[in-house]
Amino acid sequence: MEQRVIDTLRRVFELNGFIGIETRAVEQGSSLLKKGETSKEIYLLSRLQEVGQENDTPIEDRLGLHFDLTVPLSRYVVEHSGDLAFPFKRWQIQKVWRGERPQEGRFREFVQADIDVVGNGDLPEHYEVELPLVMVSALEQLRAYGLPKATVHANNRKLSEGFYRGLGLSDVEGVLREIDKLDKIGADEVAKLLVETCGADEAQARACLELAELTAADGKELSSKFDALCEAHGIAADSEAYQLARQGLDTLAMIVDEAARIRPGAVIADLKIARGLDYYTGSVYETFLDGAASLGSICSGGRYDNLASQGSRKYPGVGLSIGLSRLVSYMLHSAGAHASRVSPASVLVAVWDEEDRPASNLIANALRARGIAADVAPTAAKLGKQIKYADKLGIPYVWFPADKAGEGAGDEVKNIVTGEQTAADAQSWEPDTVYAQQTVEI
Amino acid sequence: MEQRVIDTLRRVFELNGFIGIETRAVEQGSSLLKKGETSKEIYLLSRLQEVGQENDTPIEDRLGLHFDLTVPLSRYVVEHSGDLAFPFKRWQIQKVWRGERPQEGRFREFVQADIDVVGNGDLPEHYEVELPLVMVSALEQLRAYGLPKATVHANNRKLSEGFYRGLGLSDVEGVLREIDKLDKIGADEVAKLLVETCGADEAQARACLELAELTAADGKELSSKFDALCEAHGIAADSEAYQLARQGLDTLAMIVDEAARIRPGAVIADLKIARGLDYYTGSVYETFLDGAASLGSICSGGRYDNLASQGSRKYPGVGLSIGLSRLVSYMLHSAGAHASRVSPASVLVAVWDEEDRPASNLIANALRARGIAADVAPTAAKLGKQIKYADKLGIPYVWFPADKAGEGAGDEVKNIVTGEQTAADAQSWEPDTVYAQQTVEI
């Protein structure tokens, strides 16, 4: 299941010109942690031979497992900046680890699927609409496995920050943290928290909520509703705060309009989207599935102008990340997909007698040479037992080699689902259904 | 490069009916270590929040990274024994980690590609020739990337042990350890070591070397040469030691003859192959590449009758493992393959003006819908700069959208390698060469 999902995503990413990279799972502590940071959920490594002496080494010099694919991308871009063609578009699907206590529905080891585009010095704005659209078209491909429709909710950090500052609120991070709780605890509770923890008065709190709840059909409506809101709350069009908000608004309006033209309904403006403020500097995205609000965002990201730097050189980026393990887990439990521990083989070649095994092997090899996955019965057991083995493995056909298939009969093949049995030639036979190659997980 | 190699191996494994599984990288210390073992090169994990308190937890209860794919298979088989159809044939390609000091040509993180077949209670002998042949046919597919021909060298632990015991030597493990050095230090040095460290006299040491150097064209010759050797050294045909050796000899003769019939030259008997005696109980394999003796074995394995057990129930297995990272590294450095940081896109659609970007996007999407990977120029820079970007990314075609391609001209596409430029339609155009999807590594 997971392997098929990965293959599907990879195909879409490559169709869109993203280059696949793979980075080592083990990074230096100094890359994983900003100086002094100790709250991150990171696994550090110790060699078995060094147990008991680990703490002689400062954390920066120890090794740890990467907890996302952004930190490794940042290292990669700096290390290879001389060789890369910028903007550098990369996809990366790998395991990441979080050193957290395992809980229901949380994994300490999971797969993420990321796309990012990284510029050298600058990065055109059009990527801020293109990348979410690539993710939407990738998720669209997964609807074949029962995934509901996905919608990207976009916002812009500059828009929020400019508006809050225009209102006279300086704890921008605090306001966003409370606004982020809107869906969970409702407007009244959020208003209370804004007053209690962010120094807002009633009117400011209400204004923040009005912004969060603003909806618009297109960029033009978004723009005029925002301006009306600013006017209502006394944010002057020539103020610095408004100018900042306006930058974010223009980008968001562009994203919404462009996306609507290319794929209507795929990307909407949602002014309550917050996301890691310390990290993103412009657009932010979260992605929700129809009828699966409780799952939360399955694909998030944004623009970060300071992904990496080398001296005065900056590498801005835009990226989105799918939490693949969680998504696959949802698909298996709720979306009607199922994990199957089935053989990739389309056909099991029966063995009449251990001495006839070479004949059965020849048939299997002839089928494989033509791209048809084939297995050979493990023992020359009774025919019923061989068919049962195929059935347990989900192999739909059993092949009976000629010499003992019956009085003077040639090779025959039986569809064990329908019971139909026909003459067959290993040089030309084709299964009715091409059974997908499948991979199972633990 | 590595991704293409993985795809190739996976295809061969699935054609042969192996089921892909993926297991978590993090296992319990108690699974990774036999009781009291401390010499293994294992990475243990500590949560960042627990640094300094790690040693309060016994190693068995800590978590560690798997160092091979056999330990996880063993756990997997026991956990899922109720659901699996036995014999269970699985492939698994994953990263593994060794907690060793990094050295030239050694990796602390690398990819292994394993196939194993595991029986419930017993396991037919024919898998002992089939599995090495699957590996040979997989390696054969890699010759397209410049890999030299691979030959599996097979031996049998029972054969060696029976012969040594027949000679009167009881330190079987010691003898095999010294014999293993034959290619490196030569027969005279090995003979010396056998005398000095394994309690052998001159005649016994010489007999061990004679066995190691025995060669034979087929199973029959192998058998008669072995019997002659036993007679010469006074090992009686009715002795227990000879009976043990005979069991191994019969299996080895079967393997050599069967393999010769199916794929001549793919598997040869090589009586100096030793490999982890504590682990394998019958056949052992190593695989060497023509002209790359210094690389050592690139694919090793064997039969282990005690892979896993549950109460009195045993799960015997046969498996081989390719050290994929080392192999890819060799292919890149010595075998003429090359890593390329190229785009998977076949064509870059030019952008005349930022306002025309939607037209370029439409063309790219039309190509993608037909399975042709396409990228769009990052900026409406001068045409020369756009072509240079395609060139740096290894994209062979640049597409010029209609409206400005020339006076009244329609869409045109230019092969930037040959310089040829022709009229083209995004609904029907095909690139001359299908450029392979490529993935680069760090």
Coordinates of N, CA and C in Angstrom, one line a residue, chain B residues 73-140:
Chain B
L73 N 13.5 -9.5 9.9 CA 12.7 -10.5 9.3 C 12.3 -11.6 10.3
S74 N 13.3 -11.9 11.1 CA 13.0 -12.9 12.1 C 11.9 -12.5 13.1
R75 N 11.9 -11.2 13.5 CA 10.8 -10.7 14.4 C 9.5 -10.7 13.6
Y76 N 9.6 -10.3 12.3 CA 8.4 -10.2 11.5 C 7.7 -11.5 11.3
V77 N 8.5 -12.5 11.0 CA 7.9 -13.9 10.8 C 7.2 -14.4 12.0
V78 N 7.8 -14.2 13.2 CA 7.2 -14.7 14.4 C 5.9 -13.9 14.7
E79 N 6.0 -12.6 14.5 CA 4.8 -11.8 14.8 C 3.6 -12.1 13.9
H80 N 3.9 -12.4 12.6 CA 2.9 -12.6 11.6 C 2.7 -14.0 11.2
S81 N 3.2 -15.0 12.0 CA 3.2 -16.3 11.5 C 1.8 -16.8 11.2
G82 N 0.8 -16.3 11.9 CA -0.6 -16.8 11.7 C -1.1 -16.3 10.4
D83 N -0.6 -15.2 9.8 CA -1.2 -14.6 8.6 C -0.4 -15.0 7.3
L84 N 0.8 -15.5 7.5 CA 1.7 -15.7 6.3 C 1.4 -17.0 5.7
A85 N 1.6 -17.1 4.3 CA 1.6 -18.4 3.6 C 3.0 -18.8 3.6
F86 N 3.3 -20.0 4.1 CA 4.7 -20.5 4.1 C 4.8 -21.5 3.0
P87 N 6.0 -21.6 2.3 CA 7.2 -20.8 2.5 C 6.9 -19.4 2.1
F88 N 7.4 -18.5 3.0 CA 7.2 -17.0 2.8 C 8.4 -16.5 2.1
K89 N 8.2 -16.0 0.8 CA 9.3 -15.4 0.1 C 9.2 -13.9 0.1
R90 N 10.2 -13.2 0.7 CA 10.1 -11.8 0.8 C 11.4 -11.1 0.3
W91 N 11.1 -9.9 -0.3 CA 12.3 -9.0 -0.6 C 12.1 -7.8 0.3
Q92 N 13.3 -7.2 0.5 CA 13.3 -6.0 1.4 C 14.5 -5.2 1.1
I93 N 14.3 -4.0 0.7 CA 15.4 -3.1 0.4 C 15.3 -1.9 1.3
Q94 N 16.2 -1.8 2.2 CA 16.2 -0.7 3.2 C 17.6 -0.3 3.7
K95 N 17.6 0.9 4.3 CA 18.8 1.3 5.0 C 19.1 0.5 6.2
V96 N 20.3 0.3 6.5 CA 20.7 -0.3 7.8 C 21.9 0.6 8.3
W97 N 22.1 0.5 9.6 CA 23.1 1.3 10.2 C 24.1 0.5 11.0
R98 N 25.4 0.9 10.9 CA 26.4 0.2 11.8 C 27.1 1.3 12.6
G99 N 27.1 1.1 13.9 CA 27.7 2.1 14.8 C 29.2 2.0 14.8
E100 N 29.9 2.1 13.7 CA 31.3 2.0 13.6 C 31.9 3.3 13.3
R101 N 33.2 3.4 13.6 CA 33.9 4.6 13.2 C 34.0 4.7 11.7
P102 N 33.5 5.7 11.1 CA 33.5 5.8 9.6 C 35.0 5.7 9.1
Q103 N 35.1 4.9 8.0 CA 36.5 4.8 7.3 C 36.2 5.0 5.8
E104 N 37.3 5.1 5.2 CA 37.3 5.1 3.7 C 36.5 3.9 3.2
G105 N 35.6 4.1 2.3 CA 34.9 2.9 1.7 C 33.9 2.2 2.6
R106 N 33.8 2.7 3.9 CA 32.8 2.1 4.8 C 31.8 3.1 5.1
F107 N 30.6 2.7 5.2 CA 29.5 3.7 5.4 C 28.9 3.4 6.8
R108 N 28.5 4.4 7.5 CA 27.8 4.1 8.8 C 26.3 3.9 8.5
E109 N 25.9 4.3 7.3 CA 24.5 4.2 6.8 C 24.5 3.6 5.4
F110 N 23.9 2.5 5.2 CA 23.9 2.0 3.8 C 22.6 1.2 3.5
V111 N 22.4 0.9 2.2 CA 21.2 0.2 1.8 C 21.6 -1.2 1.5
Q112 N 20.7 -2.1 2.0 CA 20.9 -3.5 1.7 C 19.7 -4.0 0.9
A113 N 19.9 -4.9 0.0 CA 18.8 -5.5 -0.7 C 18.8 -7.0 -0.5
D114 N 17.8 -7.5 0.2 CA 17.7 -8.9 0.7 C 16.6 -9.7 0.0
I115 N 16.8 -10.9 -0.3 CA 15.7 -11.8 -0.5 C 15.9 -13.0 0.4
D116 N 14.8 -13.5 1.0 CA 14.8 -14.7 1.8 C 13.6 -15.5 1.6
V117 N 13.7 -16.8 1.8 CA 12.5 -17.6 1.8 C 12.5 -18.3 3.2
V118 N 11.4 -18.3 3.9 CA 11.3 -18.8 5.2 C 10.2 -19.9 5.3
G119 N 10.6 -21.1 5.8 CA 9.6 -22.1 5.9 C 9.1 -22.2 7.3
N120 N 8.0 -22.9 7.4 CA 7.4 -23.1 8.7 C 7.6 -24.6 9.1
G121 N 8.6 -24.8 10.0 CA 9.0 -26.2 10.3 C 10.1 -26.8 9.4
D122 N 9.8 -26.8 8.1 CA 10.8 -27.3 7.2 C 10.9 -26.4 5.9
L123 N 11.8 -26.6 5.1 CA 12.0 -25.8 3.9 C 12.7 -26.6 2.8
P124 N 12.0 -26.8 1.7 CA 12.7 -27.7 0.7 C 14.0 -27.1 0.2
E125 N 14.9 -28.1 -0.2 CA 16.2 -27.8 -0.5 C 16.3 -27.0 -1.9
H126 N 15.3 -27.1 -2.7 CA 15.4 -26.5 -4.1 C 15.6 -25.0 -4.0
Y127 N 15.1 -24.4 -2.8 CA 15.3 -23.0 -2.7 C 16.8 -22.6 -2.6
E128 N 17.6 -23.6 -2.2 CA 19.1 -23.3 -2.0 C 19.8 -23.1 -3.4
V129 N 19.2 -23.5 -4.4 CA 19.7 -23.1 -5.8 C 18.9 -22.0 -6.4
E130 N 17.6 -21.9 -6.1 CA 16.8 -20.9 -6.7 C 17.1 -19.5 -6.2
L131 N 17.4 -19.3 -4.9 CA 17.6 -18.0 -4.5 C 18.9 -17.3 -5.0
P132 N 20.0 -18.1 -5.0 CA 21.2 -17.5 -5.7 C 21.0 -17.2 -7.2
L133 N 20.1 -18.0 -7.8 CA 19.9 -17.8 -9.3 C 19.0 -16.5 -9.4
V134 N 18.1 -16.2 -8.5 CA 17.3 -15.0 -8.6 C 18.3 -13.8 -8.5
M135 N 19.2 -13.9 -7.5 CA 20.2 -12.8 -7.3 C 21.0 -12.6 -8.6
V136 N 21.5 -13.7 -9.2 CA 22.3 -13.6 -10.4 C 21.5 -12.9 -11.5
S137 N 20.2 -13.3 -11.6 CA 19.4 -12.7 -12.7 C 19.2 -11.2 -12.4
A138 N 19.1 -10.8 -11.1 CA 18.9 -9.4 -10.8 C 20.2 -8.7 -11.1
L139 N 21.4 -9.3 -10.7 CA 22.7 -8.6 -11.0 C 22.9 -8.5 -12.5
E140 N 22.4 -9.5 -13.2 CA 22.5 -9.5 -14.7 C 21.9 -8.3 -15.3

